[in-house]
């Protein structure tokens, strides 16, 4: 296992879609181990393979808190098969050191993926939990999508990026999210 260098925002390959894994070979289990070791070394909640320069559809997540035992979760060839609700999530990313901003996410997601042994599993993450948000964040990395593409306020996001010497929001990449916007507006009215 090796702690790998994490690519920073502005690196072109972070915008490239990743390839499916055809076989969970030793190359892939080594990749998973490197992802886990690098994520833990950097105190991250998740890390996707393209962030260490390997464009395969693999990510890892651990949402356990500091006083709990580690709970590594491995997702190979993940697919989000169900999503509903909307939530505002304050997020950062290991490829954006120290920069945090509010983004729109689904509240509930169901993901289907292969585990480290190549066995399929289905996982439901609900109520805007850290896990639900992390799955969406890491899944996006496999399609070259970054959290700032979902930002609630592009000007605020730009200010944060500038503060940490990162390139500005990529305006062409911003994602229009009418269903999420509507859902969030409806919730505000109910408050
Ligand atoms: Zn990230």
mmCIF file with all atom_site columns, C-alpha atoms and ligand atoms in Angstrom:
data_model
loop_
_atom_site.group_PDB
_atom_site.id
_atom_site.type_symbol
_atom_site.label_atom_id
_atom_site.label_alt_id
_atom_site.label_comp_id
_atom_site.label_asym_id
_atom_site.label_entity_id
_atom_site.label_seq_id
_atom_site.pdbx_PDB_ins_code
_atom_site.Cartn_x
_atom_site.Cartn_y
_atom_site.Cartn_z
_atom_site.occupancy
_atom_site.B_iso_or_equiv
_atom_site.pdbx_formal_charge
_atom_site.auth_seq_id
_atom_site.auth_comp_id
_atom_site.auth_asym_id
_atom_site.auth_atom_id
_atom_site.pdbx_PDB_model_num
ATOM   1   C  CA  . UNK A 1 1   ? 0.000   0.000  0.000   1.00 0.00 ? 1   UNK A CA  1
ATOM   2   C  CA  . UNK A 1 2   ? 1.228   3.450  -0.879  1.00 0.00 ? 2   UNK A CA  1
ATOM   3   C  CA  . UNK A 1 3   ? 0.075   6.934  -0.052  1.00 0.00 ? 3   UNK A CA  1
ATOM   4   C  CA  . UNK A 1 4   ? -0.492  8.462  -3.462  1.00 0.00 ? 4   UNK A CA  1
ATOM   5   C  CA  . UNK A 1 5   ? -0.327  12.030 -4.636  1.00 0.00 ? 5   UNK A CA  1
ATOM   6   C  CA  . UNK A 1 6   ? -3.799  13.587 -4.936  1.00 0.00 ? 6   UNK A CA  1
ATOM   7   C  CA  . UNK A 1 7   ? -4.428  15.589 -8.108  1.00 0.00 ? 7   UNK A CA  1
ATOM   8   C  CA  . UNK A 1 8   ? -5.577  19.140 -7.531  1.00 0.00 ? 8   UNK A CA  1
ATOM   9   C  CA  . UNK A 1 9   ? -8.440  20.971 -9.180  1.00 0.00 ? 9   UNK A CA  1
ATOM   10  C  CA  . UNK A 1 10  ? -7.172  22.342 -12.479 1.00 0.00 ? 10  UNK A CA  1
ATOM   11  C  CA  . UNK A 1 11  ? -5.603  19.010 -13.502 1.00 0.00 ? 11  UNK A CA  1
ATOM   12  C  CA  . UNK A 1 12  ? -7.238  18.053 -16.784 1.00 0.00 ? 12  UNK A CA  1
ATOM   13  C  CA  . UNK A 1 13  ? -7.670  14.309 -16.086 1.00 0.00 ? 13  UNK A CA  1
ATOM   14  C  CA  . UNK A 1 14  ? -10.041 15.084 -13.186 1.00 0.00 ? 14  UNK A CA  1
ATOM   15  C  CA  . UNK A 1 15  ? -12.520 16.117 -15.895 1.00 0.00 ? 15  UNK A CA  1
ATOM   16  C  CA  . UNK A 1 16  ? -12.223 12.873 -17.853 1.00 0.00 ? 16  UNK A CA  1
ATOM   17  C  CA  . UNK A 1 17  ? -14.743 10.018 -17.512 1.00 0.00 ? 17  UNK A CA  1
ATOM   18  C  CA  . UNK A 1 18  ? -13.343 6.826  -15.984 1.00 0.00 ? 18  UNK A CA  1
ATOM   19  C  CA  . UNK A 1 19  ? -13.381 3.327  -17.485 1.00 0.00 ? 19  UNK A CA  1
ATOM   20  C  CA  . UNK A 1 20  ? -15.364 0.332  -16.222 1.00 0.00 ? 20  UNK A CA  1
ATOM   21  C  CA  . UNK A 1 21  ? -13.436 -2.347 -14.350 1.00 0.00 ? 21  UNK A CA  1
ATOM   22  C  CA  . UNK A 1 22  ? -13.667 -5.652 -16.250 1.00 0.00 ? 22  UNK A CA  1
ATOM   23  C  CA  . UNK A 1 23  ? -12.124 -7.837 -13.597 1.00 0.00 ? 23  UNK A CA  1
ATOM   24  C  CA  . UNK A 1 24  ? -11.376 -7.200 -9.937  1.00 0.00 ? 24  UNK A CA  1
ATOM   25  C  CA  . UNK A 1 25  ? -7.749  -8.244 -10.433 1.00 0.00 ? 25  UNK A CA  1
ATOM   26  C  CA  . UNK A 1 26  ? -4.765  -7.647 -8.159  1.00 0.00 ? 26  UNK A CA  1
ATOM   27  C  CA  . UNK A 1 27  ? -4.211  -4.367 -10.005 1.00 0.00 ? 27  UNK A CA  1
ATOM   28  C  CA  . UNK A 1 28  ? -7.652  -3.236 -8.806  1.00 0.00 ? 28  UNK A CA  1
ATOM   29  C  CA  . UNK A 1 29  ? -7.279  -4.493 -5.220  1.00 0.00 ? 29  UNK A CA  1
ATOM   30  C  CA  . UNK A 1 30  ? -3.887  -2.721 -5.058  1.00 0.00 ? 30  UNK A CA  1
ATOM   31  C  CA  . UNK A 1 31  ? -5.604  0.429  -6.335  1.00 0.00 ? 31  UNK A CA  1
ATOM   32  C  CA  . UNK A 1 32  ? -8.310  0.094  -3.640  1.00 0.00 ? 32  UNK A CA  1
ATOM   33  C  CA  . UNK A 1 33  ? -5.669  -0.312 -0.920  1.00 0.00 ? 33  UNK A CA  1
ATOM   34  C  CA  . UNK A 1 34  ? -3.816  2.772  -2.141  1.00 0.00 ? 34  UNK A CA  1
ATOM   35  C  CA  . UNK A 1 35  ? -7.080  4.742  -2.215  1.00 0.00 ? 35  UNK A CA  1
ATOM   36  C  CA  . UNK A 1 36  ? -7.884  3.714  1.366   1.00 0.00 ? 36  UNK A CA  1
ATOM   37  C  CA  . UNK A 1 37  ? -4.414  4.446  2.660   1.00 0.00 ? 37  UNK A CA  1
ATOM   38  C  CA  . UNK A 1 38  ? -4.330  7.839  0.927   1.00 0.00 ? 38  UNK A CA  1
ATOM   39  C  CA  . UNK A 1 39  ? -7.839  8.742  2.137   1.00 0.00 ? 39  UNK A CA  1
ATOM   40  C  CA  . UNK A 1 40  ? -6.981  7.884  5.756   1.00 0.00 ? 40  UNK A CA  1
ATOM   41  C  CA  . UNK A 1 41  ? -3.646  9.726  5.561   1.00 0.00 ? 41  UNK A CA  1
ATOM   42  C  CA  . UNK A 1 42  ? -5.484  12.865 4.418   1.00 0.00 ? 42  UNK A CA  1
ATOM   43  C  CA  . UNK A 1 43  ? -8.430  12.470 6.824   1.00 0.00 ? 43  UNK A CA  1
ATOM   44  C  CA  . UNK A 1 44  ? -10.882 12.302 3.940   1.00 0.00 ? 44  UNK A CA  1
ATOM   45  C  CA  . UNK A 1 45  ? -14.379 10.804 3.953   1.00 0.00 ? 45  UNK A CA  1
ATOM   46  C  CA  . UNK A 1 46  ? -14.022 9.516  0.392   1.00 0.00 ? 46  UNK A CA  1
ATOM   47  C  CA  . UNK A 1 47  ? -11.593 9.244  -2.480  1.00 0.00 ? 47  UNK A CA  1
ATOM   48  C  CA  . UNK A 1 48  ? -12.105 8.285  -6.114  1.00 0.00 ? 48  UNK A CA  1
ATOM   49  C  CA  . UNK A 1 49  ? -9.507  6.627  -8.363  1.00 0.00 ? 49  UNK A CA  1
ATOM   50  C  CA  . UNK A 1 50  ? -9.288  9.540  -10.854 1.00 0.00 ? 50  UNK A CA  1
ATOM   51  C  CA  . UNK A 1 51  ? -8.142  11.733 -7.952  1.00 0.00 ? 51  UNK A CA  1
ATOM   52  C  CA  . UNK A 1 52  ? -4.918  9.718  -7.822  1.00 0.00 ? 52  UNK A CA  1
ATOM   53  C  CA  . UNK A 1 53  ? -4.622  9.750  -11.610 1.00 0.00 ? 53  UNK A CA  1
ATOM   54  C  CA  . UNK A 1 54  ? -6.163  6.336  -12.308 1.00 0.00 ? 54  UNK A CA  1
ATOM   55  C  CA  . UNK A 1 55  ? -9.274  6.675  -14.471 1.00 0.00 ? 55  UNK A CA  1
ATOM   56  C  CA  . UNK A 1 56  ? -11.106 3.533  -13.362 1.00 0.00 ? 56  UNK A CA  1
ATOM   57  C  CA  . UNK A 1 57  ? -14.630 3.414  -11.919 1.00 0.00 ? 57  UNK A CA  1
ATOM   58  C  CA  . UNK A 1 58  ? -13.597 2.823  -8.319  1.00 0.00 ? 58  UNK A CA  1
ATOM   59  C  CA  . UNK A 1 59  ? -14.051 4.840  -5.130  1.00 0.00 ? 59  UNK A CA  1
ATOM   60  C  CA  . UNK A 1 60  ? -13.776 4.335  -1.384  1.00 0.00 ? 60  UNK A CA  1
ATOM   61  C  CA  . UNK A 1 61  ? -15.698 5.913  1.494   1.00 0.00 ? 61  UNK A CA  1
ATOM   62  C  CA  . UNK A 1 62  ? -15.420 5.781  5.280   1.00 0.00 ? 62  UNK A CA  1
ATOM   63  C  CA  . UNK A 1 63  ? -17.998 7.804  7.203   1.00 0.00 ? 63  UNK A CA  1
ATOM   64  C  CA  . UNK A 1 64  ? -17.067 6.469  10.655  1.00 0.00 ? 64  UNK A CA  1
ATOM   65  C  CA  . UNK A 1 65  ? -16.237 9.153  13.217  1.00 0.00 ? 65  UNK A CA  1
ATOM   66  C  CA  . UNK A 1 66  ? -12.846 9.419  14.939  1.00 0.00 ? 66  UNK A CA  1
ATOM   67  C  CA  . UNK A 1 67  ? -13.911 7.518  18.068  1.00 0.00 ? 67  UNK A CA  1
ATOM   68  C  CA  . UNK A 1 68  ? -15.323 4.601  16.064  1.00 0.00 ? 68  UNK A CA  1
ATOM   69  C  CA  . UNK A 1 69  ? -13.465 1.702  14.432  1.00 0.00 ? 69  UNK A CA  1
ATOM   70  C  CA  . UNK A 1 70  ? -12.643 2.232  10.745  1.00 0.00 ? 70  UNK A CA  1
ATOM   71  C  CA  . UNK A 1 71  ? -15.385 1.172  8.345   1.00 0.00 ? 71  UNK A CA  1
ATOM   72  C  CA  . UNK A 1 72  ? -13.930 1.183  4.828   1.00 0.00 ? 72  UNK A CA  1
ATOM   73  C  CA  . UNK A 1 73  ? -16.461 0.835  1.996   1.00 0.00 ? 73  UNK A CA  1
ATOM   74  C  CA  . UNK A 1 74  ? -15.390 -0.028 -1.540  1.00 0.00 ? 74  UNK A CA  1
ATOM   75  C  CA  . UNK A 1 75  ? -17.433 0.708  -4.668  1.00 0.00 ? 75  UNK A CA  1
ATOM   76  C  CA  . UNK A 1 76  ? -16.390 -0.743 -8.027  1.00 0.00 ? 76  UNK A CA  1
ATOM   77  C  CA  . UNK A 1 77  ? -18.418 0.062  -11.200 1.00 0.00 ? 77  UNK A CA  1
ATOM   78  C  CA  . UNK A 1 78  ? -21.081 1.835  -9.101  1.00 0.00 ? 78  UNK A CA  1
ATOM   79  C  CA  . UNK A 1 79  ? -24.460 2.819  -10.503 1.00 0.00 ? 79  UNK A CA  1
ATOM   80  C  CA  . UNK A 1 80  ? -26.955 5.082  -8.750  1.00 0.00 ? 80  UNK A CA  1
ATOM   81  C  CA  . UNK A 1 81  ? -30.221 3.234  -9.342  1.00 0.00 ? 81  UNK A CA  1
ATOM   82  C  CA  . UNK A 1 82  ? -32.597 5.405  -7.302  1.00 0.00 ? 82  UNK A CA  1
ATOM   83  C  CA  . UNK A 1 83  ? -32.528 8.985  -6.031  1.00 0.00 ? 83  UNK A CA  1
ATOM   84  C  CA  . UNK A 1 84  ? -35.057 11.270 -4.364  1.00 0.00 ? 84  UNK A CA  1
ATOM   85  C  CA  . UNK A 1 85  ? -35.453 14.380 -2.247  1.00 0.00 ? 85  UNK A CA  1
ATOM   86  C  CA  . UNK A 1 86  ? -33.053 17.313 -2.082  1.00 0.00 ? 86  UNK A CA  1
ATOM   87  C  CA  . UNK A 1 87  ? -30.667 18.719 0.482   1.00 0.00 ? 87  UNK A CA  1
ATOM   88  C  CA  . UNK A 1 88  ? -28.031 21.451 0.680   1.00 0.00 ? 88  UNK A CA  1
ATOM   89  C  CA  . UNK A 1 89  ? -24.678 19.968 1.584   1.00 0.00 ? 89  UNK A CA  1
ATOM   90  C  CA  . UNK A 1 90  ? -21.550 21.864 2.666   1.00 0.00 ? 90  UNK A CA  1
ATOM   91  C  CA  . UNK A 1 91  ? -18.765 19.972 0.920   1.00 0.00 ? 91  UNK A CA  1
ATOM   92  C  CA  . UNK A 1 92  ? -15.078 19.926 0.346   1.00 0.00 ? 92  UNK A CA  1
ATOM   93  C  CA  . UNK A 1 93  ? -12.858 17.600 -1.653  1.00 0.00 ? 93  UNK A CA  1
ATOM   94  C  CA  . UNK A 1 94  ? -9.299  16.319 -1.262  1.00 0.00 ? 94  UNK A CA  1
ATOM   95  C  CA  . UNK A 1 95  ? -8.608  17.755 -4.741  1.00 0.00 ? 95  UNK A CA  1
ATOM   96  C  CA  . UNK A 1 96  ? -9.645  21.207 -3.403  1.00 0.00 ? 96  UNK A CA  1
ATOM   97  C  CA  . UNK A 1 97  ? -7.579  21.509 -0.214  1.00 0.00 ? 97  UNK A CA  1
ATOM   98  C  CA  . UNK A 1 98  ? -9.452  23.499 2.457   1.00 0.00 ? 98  UNK A CA  1
ATOM   99  C  CA  . UNK A 1 99  ? -12.132 24.882 0.109   1.00 0.00 ? 99  UNK A CA  1
ATOM   100 C  CA  . UNK A 1 100 ? -15.736 24.251 1.183   1.00 0.00 ? 100 UNK A CA  1
ATOM   101 C  CA  . UNK A 1 101 ? -18.973 25.446 -0.380  1.00 0.00 ? 101 UNK A CA  1
ATOM   102 C  CA  . UNK A 1 102 ? -22.698 24.601 -0.396  1.00 0.00 ? 102 UNK A CA  1
ATOM   103 C  CA  . UNK A 1 103 ? -23.926 22.269 -3.120  1.00 0.00 ? 103 UNK A CA  1
ATOM   104 C  CA  . UNK A 1 104 ? -27.263 20.654 -4.031  1.00 0.00 ? 104 UNK A CA  1
ATOM   105 C  CA  . UNK A 1 105 ? -27.601 16.921 -3.530  1.00 0.00 ? 105 UNK A CA  1
ATOM   106 C  CA  . UNK A 1 106 ? -30.285 14.269 -3.500  1.00 0.00 ? 106 UNK A CA  1
ATOM   107 C  CA  . UNK A 1 107 ? -31.379 13.333 0.005   1.00 0.00 ? 107 UNK A CA  1
ATOM   108 C  CA  . UNK A 1 108 ? -31.688 9.593  -0.642  1.00 0.00 ? 108 UNK A CA  1
ATOM   109 C  CA  . UNK A 1 109 ? -29.741 7.415  -3.045  1.00 0.00 ? 109 UNK A CA  1
ATOM   110 C  CA  . UNK A 1 110 ? -29.550 3.708  -3.768  1.00 0.00 ? 110 UNK A CA  1
ATOM   111 C  CA  . UNK A 1 111 ? -26.300 2.497  -5.253  1.00 0.00 ? 111 UNK A CA  1
ATOM   112 C  CA  . UNK A 1 112 ? -25.412 -0.797 -6.845  1.00 0.00 ? 112 UNK A CA  1
ATOM   113 C  CA  . UNK A 1 113 ? -21.734 -1.752 -7.095  1.00 0.00 ? 113 UNK A CA  1
ATOM   114 C  CA  . UNK A 1 114 ? -19.165 -4.512 -6.759  1.00 0.00 ? 114 UNK A CA  1
ATOM   115 C  CA  . UNK A 1 115 ? -17.218 -4.958 -3.532  1.00 0.00 ? 115 UNK A CA  1
ATOM   116 C  CA  . UNK A 1 116 ? -13.501 -5.734 -3.182  1.00 0.00 ? 116 UNK A CA  1
ATOM   117 C  CA  . UNK A 1 117 ? -14.216 -9.424 -3.888  1.00 0.00 ? 117 UNK A CA  1
ATOM   118 C  CA  . UNK A 1 118 ? -16.091 -8.579 -7.080  1.00 0.00 ? 118 UNK A CA  1
ATOM   119 C  CA  . UNK A 1 119 ? -19.452 -9.424 -5.480  1.00 0.00 ? 119 UNK A CA  1
ATOM   120 C  CA  . UNK A 1 120 ? -22.417 -7.186 -6.284  1.00 0.00 ? 120 UNK A CA  1
ATOM   121 C  CA  . UNK A 1 121 ? -24.223 -5.350 -3.480  1.00 0.00 ? 121 UNK A CA  1
ATOM   122 C  CA  . UNK A 1 122 ? -26.978 -2.755 -3.178  1.00 0.00 ? 122 UNK A CA  1
ATOM   123 C  CA  . UNK A 1 123 ? -26.818 -0.020 -0.577  1.00 0.00 ? 123 UNK A CA  1
ATOM   124 C  CA  . UNK A 1 124 ? -29.452 2.537  0.360   1.00 0.00 ? 124 UNK A CA  1
ATOM   125 C  CA  . UNK A 1 125 ? -28.302 5.800  1.978   1.00 0.00 ? 125 UNK A CA  1
ATOM   126 C  CA  . UNK A 1 126 ? -31.000 8.089  3.336   1.00 0.00 ? 126 UNK A CA  1
ATOM   127 C  CA  . UNK A 1 127 ? -31.967 11.417 4.892   1.00 0.00 ? 127 UNK A CA  1
ATOM   128 C  CA  . UNK A 1 128 ? -29.119 13.459 3.455   1.00 0.00 ? 128 UNK A CA  1
ATOM   129 C  CA  . UNK A 1 129 ? -26.684 11.454 5.579   1.00 0.00 ? 129 UNK A CA  1
ATOM   130 C  CA  . UNK A 1 130 ? -22.959 11.936 5.129   1.00 0.00 ? 130 UNK A CA  1
ATOM   131 C  CA  . UNK A 1 131 ? -22.919 8.571  3.359   1.00 0.00 ? 131 UNK A CA  1
ATOM   132 C  CA  . UNK A 1 132 ? -25.704 9.603  0.934   1.00 0.00 ? 132 UNK A CA  1
ATOM   133 C  CA  . UNK A 1 133 ? -23.836 12.790 0.054   1.00 0.00 ? 133 UNK A CA  1
ATOM   134 C  CA  . UNK A 1 134 ? -20.421 11.123 -0.147  1.00 0.00 ? 134 UNK A CA  1
ATOM   135 C  CA  . UNK A 1 135 ? -21.727 8.473  -2.580  1.00 0.00 ? 135 UNK A CA  1
ATOM   136 C  CA  . UNK A 1 136 ? -22.975 11.207 -4.937  1.00 0.00 ? 136 UNK A CA  1
ATOM   137 C  CA  . UNK A 1 137 ? -19.746 13.218 -4.588  1.00 0.00 ? 137 UNK A CA  1
ATOM   138 C  CA  . UNK A 1 138 ? -17.463 10.250 -5.298  1.00 0.00 ? 138 UNK A CA  1
ATOM   139 C  CA  . UNK A 1 139 ? -19.698 8.860  -8.043  1.00 0.00 ? 139 UNK A CA  1
ATOM   140 C  CA  . UNK A 1 140 ? -19.476 12.201 -9.854  1.00 0.00 ? 140 UNK A CA  1
ATOM   141 C  CA  . UNK A 1 141 ? -15.669 11.988 -9.912  1.00 0.00 ? 141 UNK A CA  1
ATOM   142 C  CA  . UNK A 1 142 ? -15.995 8.904  -12.145 1.00 0.00 ? 142 UNK A CA  1
ATOM   143 C  CA  . UNK A 1 143 ? -17.791 11.063 -14.710 1.00 0.00 ? 143 UNK A CA  1
ATOM   144 C  CA  . UNK A 1 144 ? -15.420 14.013 -14.492 1.00 0.00 ? 144 UNK A CA  1
ATOM   145 C  CA  . UNK A 1 145 ? -17.943 15.993 -12.428 1.00 0.00 ? 145 UNK A CA  1
ATOM   146 C  CA  . UNK A 1 146 ? -16.707 17.985 -9.422  1.00 0.00 ? 146 UNK A CA  1
ATOM   147 C  CA  . UNK A 1 147 ? -18.641 19.194 -6.371  1.00 0.00 ? 147 UNK A CA  1
ATOM   148 C  CA  . UNK A 1 148 ? -18.401 22.850 -7.364  1.00 0.00 ? 148 UNK A CA  1
ATOM   149 C  CA  . UNK A 1 149 ? -20.415 22.007 -10.523 1.00 0.00 ? 149 UNK A CA  1
ATOM   150 C  CA  . UNK A 1 150 ? -23.390 21.646 -8.132  1.00 0.00 ? 150 UNK A CA  1
ATOM   151 C  CA  . UNK A 1 151 ? -22.698 24.855 -6.178  1.00 0.00 ? 151 UNK A CA  1
ATOM   152 C  CA  . UNK A 1 152 ? -25.632 26.809 -4.801  1.00 0.00 ? 152 UNK A CA  1
ATOM   153 C  CA  . UNK A 1 153 ? -23.891 30.159 -5.318  1.00 0.00 ? 153 UNK A CA  1
ATOM   154 C  CA  . UNK A 1 154 ? -21.232 30.408 -7.970  1.00 0.00 ? 154 UNK A CA  1
ATOM   155 C  CA  . UNK A 1 155 ? -19.901 33.772 -6.733  1.00 0.00 ? 155 UNK A CA  1
ATOM   156 C  CA  . UNK A 1 156 ? -19.480 32.499 -3.220  1.00 0.00 ? 156 UNK A CA  1
ATOM   157 C  CA  . UNK A 1 157 ? -17.758 29.376 -4.564  1.00 0.00 ? 157 UNK A CA  1
ATOM   158 C  CA  . UNK A 1 158 ? -15.415 31.542 -6.647  1.00 0.00 ? 158 UNK A CA  1
ATOM   159 C  CA  . UNK A 1 159 ? -14.460 33.566 -3.586  1.00 0.00 ? 159 UNK A CA  1
ATOM   160 C  CA  . UNK A 1 160 ? -13.580 30.419 -1.671  1.00 0.00 ? 160 UNK A CA  1
ATOM   161 C  CA  . UNK A 1 161 ? -11.566 28.970 -4.568  1.00 0.00 ? 161 UNK A CA  1
ATOM   162 C  CA  . UNK A 1 162 ? -9.658  32.218 -4.959  1.00 0.00 ? 162 UNK A CA  1
ATOM   163 C  CA  . UNK A 1 163 ? -8.843  32.277 -1.265  1.00 0.00 ? 163 UNK A CA  1
ATOM   164 C  CA  . UNK A 1 164 ? -7.152  28.879 -1.556  1.00 0.00 ? 164 UNK A CA  1
ATOM   165 C  CA  . UNK A 1 165 ? -5.344  29.654 -4.842  1.00 0.00 ? 165 UNK A CA  1
ATOM   166 C  CA  . UNK A 1 166 ? -7.516  27.316 -6.889  1.00 0.00 ? 166 UNK A CA  1
ATOM   167 C  CA  . UNK A 1 167 ? -8.851  28.060 -10.398 1.00 0.00 ? 167 UNK A CA  1
ATOM   168 C  CA  . UNK A 1 168 ? -12.353 29.603 -10.584 1.00 0.00 ? 168 UNK A CA  1
ATOM   169 C  CA  . UNK A 1 169 ? -15.618 27.723 -11.095 1.00 0.00 ? 169 UNK A CA  1
ATOM   170 C  CA  . UNK A 1 170 ? -15.791 26.194 -14.559 1.00 0.00 ? 170 UNK A CA  1
ATOM   171 C  CA  . UNK A 1 171 ? -18.936 27.984 -15.771 1.00 0.00 ? 171 UNK A CA  1
ATOM   172 C  CA  . UNK A 1 172 ? -19.442 25.602 -18.713 1.00 0.00 ? 172 UNK A CA  1
ATOM   173 C  CA  . UNK A 1 173 ? -19.564 22.672 -16.288 1.00 0.00 ? 173 UNK A CA  1
ATOM   174 C  CA  . UNK A 1 174 ? -22.210 24.072 -13.931 1.00 0.00 ? 174 UNK A CA  1
ATOM   175 C  CA  . UNK A 1 175 ? -25.120 21.657 -13.720 1.00 0.00 ? 175 UNK A CA  1
ATOM   176 C  CA  . UNK A 1 176 ? -28.655 22.955 -13.960 1.00 0.00 ? 176 UNK A CA  1
ATOM   177 C  CA  . UNK A 1 177 ? -30.679 21.012 -11.375 1.00 0.00 ? 177 UNK A CA  1
ATOM   178 C  CA  . UNK A 1 178 ? -34.338 22.009 -11.778 1.00 0.00 ? 178 UNK A CA  1
ATOM   179 C  CA  . UNK A 1 179 ? -35.720 19.058 -9.757  1.00 0.00 ? 179 UNK A CA  1
ATOM   180 C  CA  . UNK A 1 180 ? -33.398 19.750 -6.852  1.00 0.00 ? 180 UNK A CA  1
ATOM   181 C  CA  . UNK A 1 181 ? -34.057 23.501 -6.970  1.00 0.00 ? 181 UNK A CA  1
ATOM   182 C  CA  . UNK A 1 182 ? -37.825 22.960 -6.979  1.00 0.00 ? 182 UNK A CA  1
ATOM   183 C  CA  . UNK A 1 183 ? -37.659 20.497 -4.137  1.00 0.00 ? 183 UNK A CA  1
ATOM   184 C  CA  . UNK A 1 184 ? -35.511 22.861 -2.024  1.00 0.00 ? 184 UNK A CA  1
ATOM   185 C  CA  . UNK A 1 185 ? -37.845 25.804 -2.726  1.00 0.00 ? 185 UNK A CA  1
ATOM   186 C  CA  . UNK A 1 186 ? -40.878 23.745 -1.721  1.00 0.00 ? 186 UNK A CA  1
ATOM   187 C  CA  . UNK A 1 187 ? -39.157 22.787 1.528   1.00 0.00 ? 187 UNK A CA  1
ATOM   188 C  CA  . UNK A 1 188 ? -38.331 26.410 2.305   1.00 0.00 ? 188 UNK A CA  1
ATOM   189 C  CA  . UNK A 1 189 ? -42.005 27.341 1.893   1.00 0.00 ? 189 UNK A CA  1
ATOM   190 C  CA  . UNK A 1 190 ? -43.000 24.626 4.331   1.00 0.00 ? 190 UNK A CA  1
ATOM   191 C  CA  . UNK A 1 191 ? -40.641 25.928 7.010   1.00 0.00 ? 191 UNK A CA  1
HETATM 192 ZN ZN1 . LIG B 2 .   ? -13.904 14.892 -4.266  1.00 0.00 ? 1   LIG B ZN1 1
#
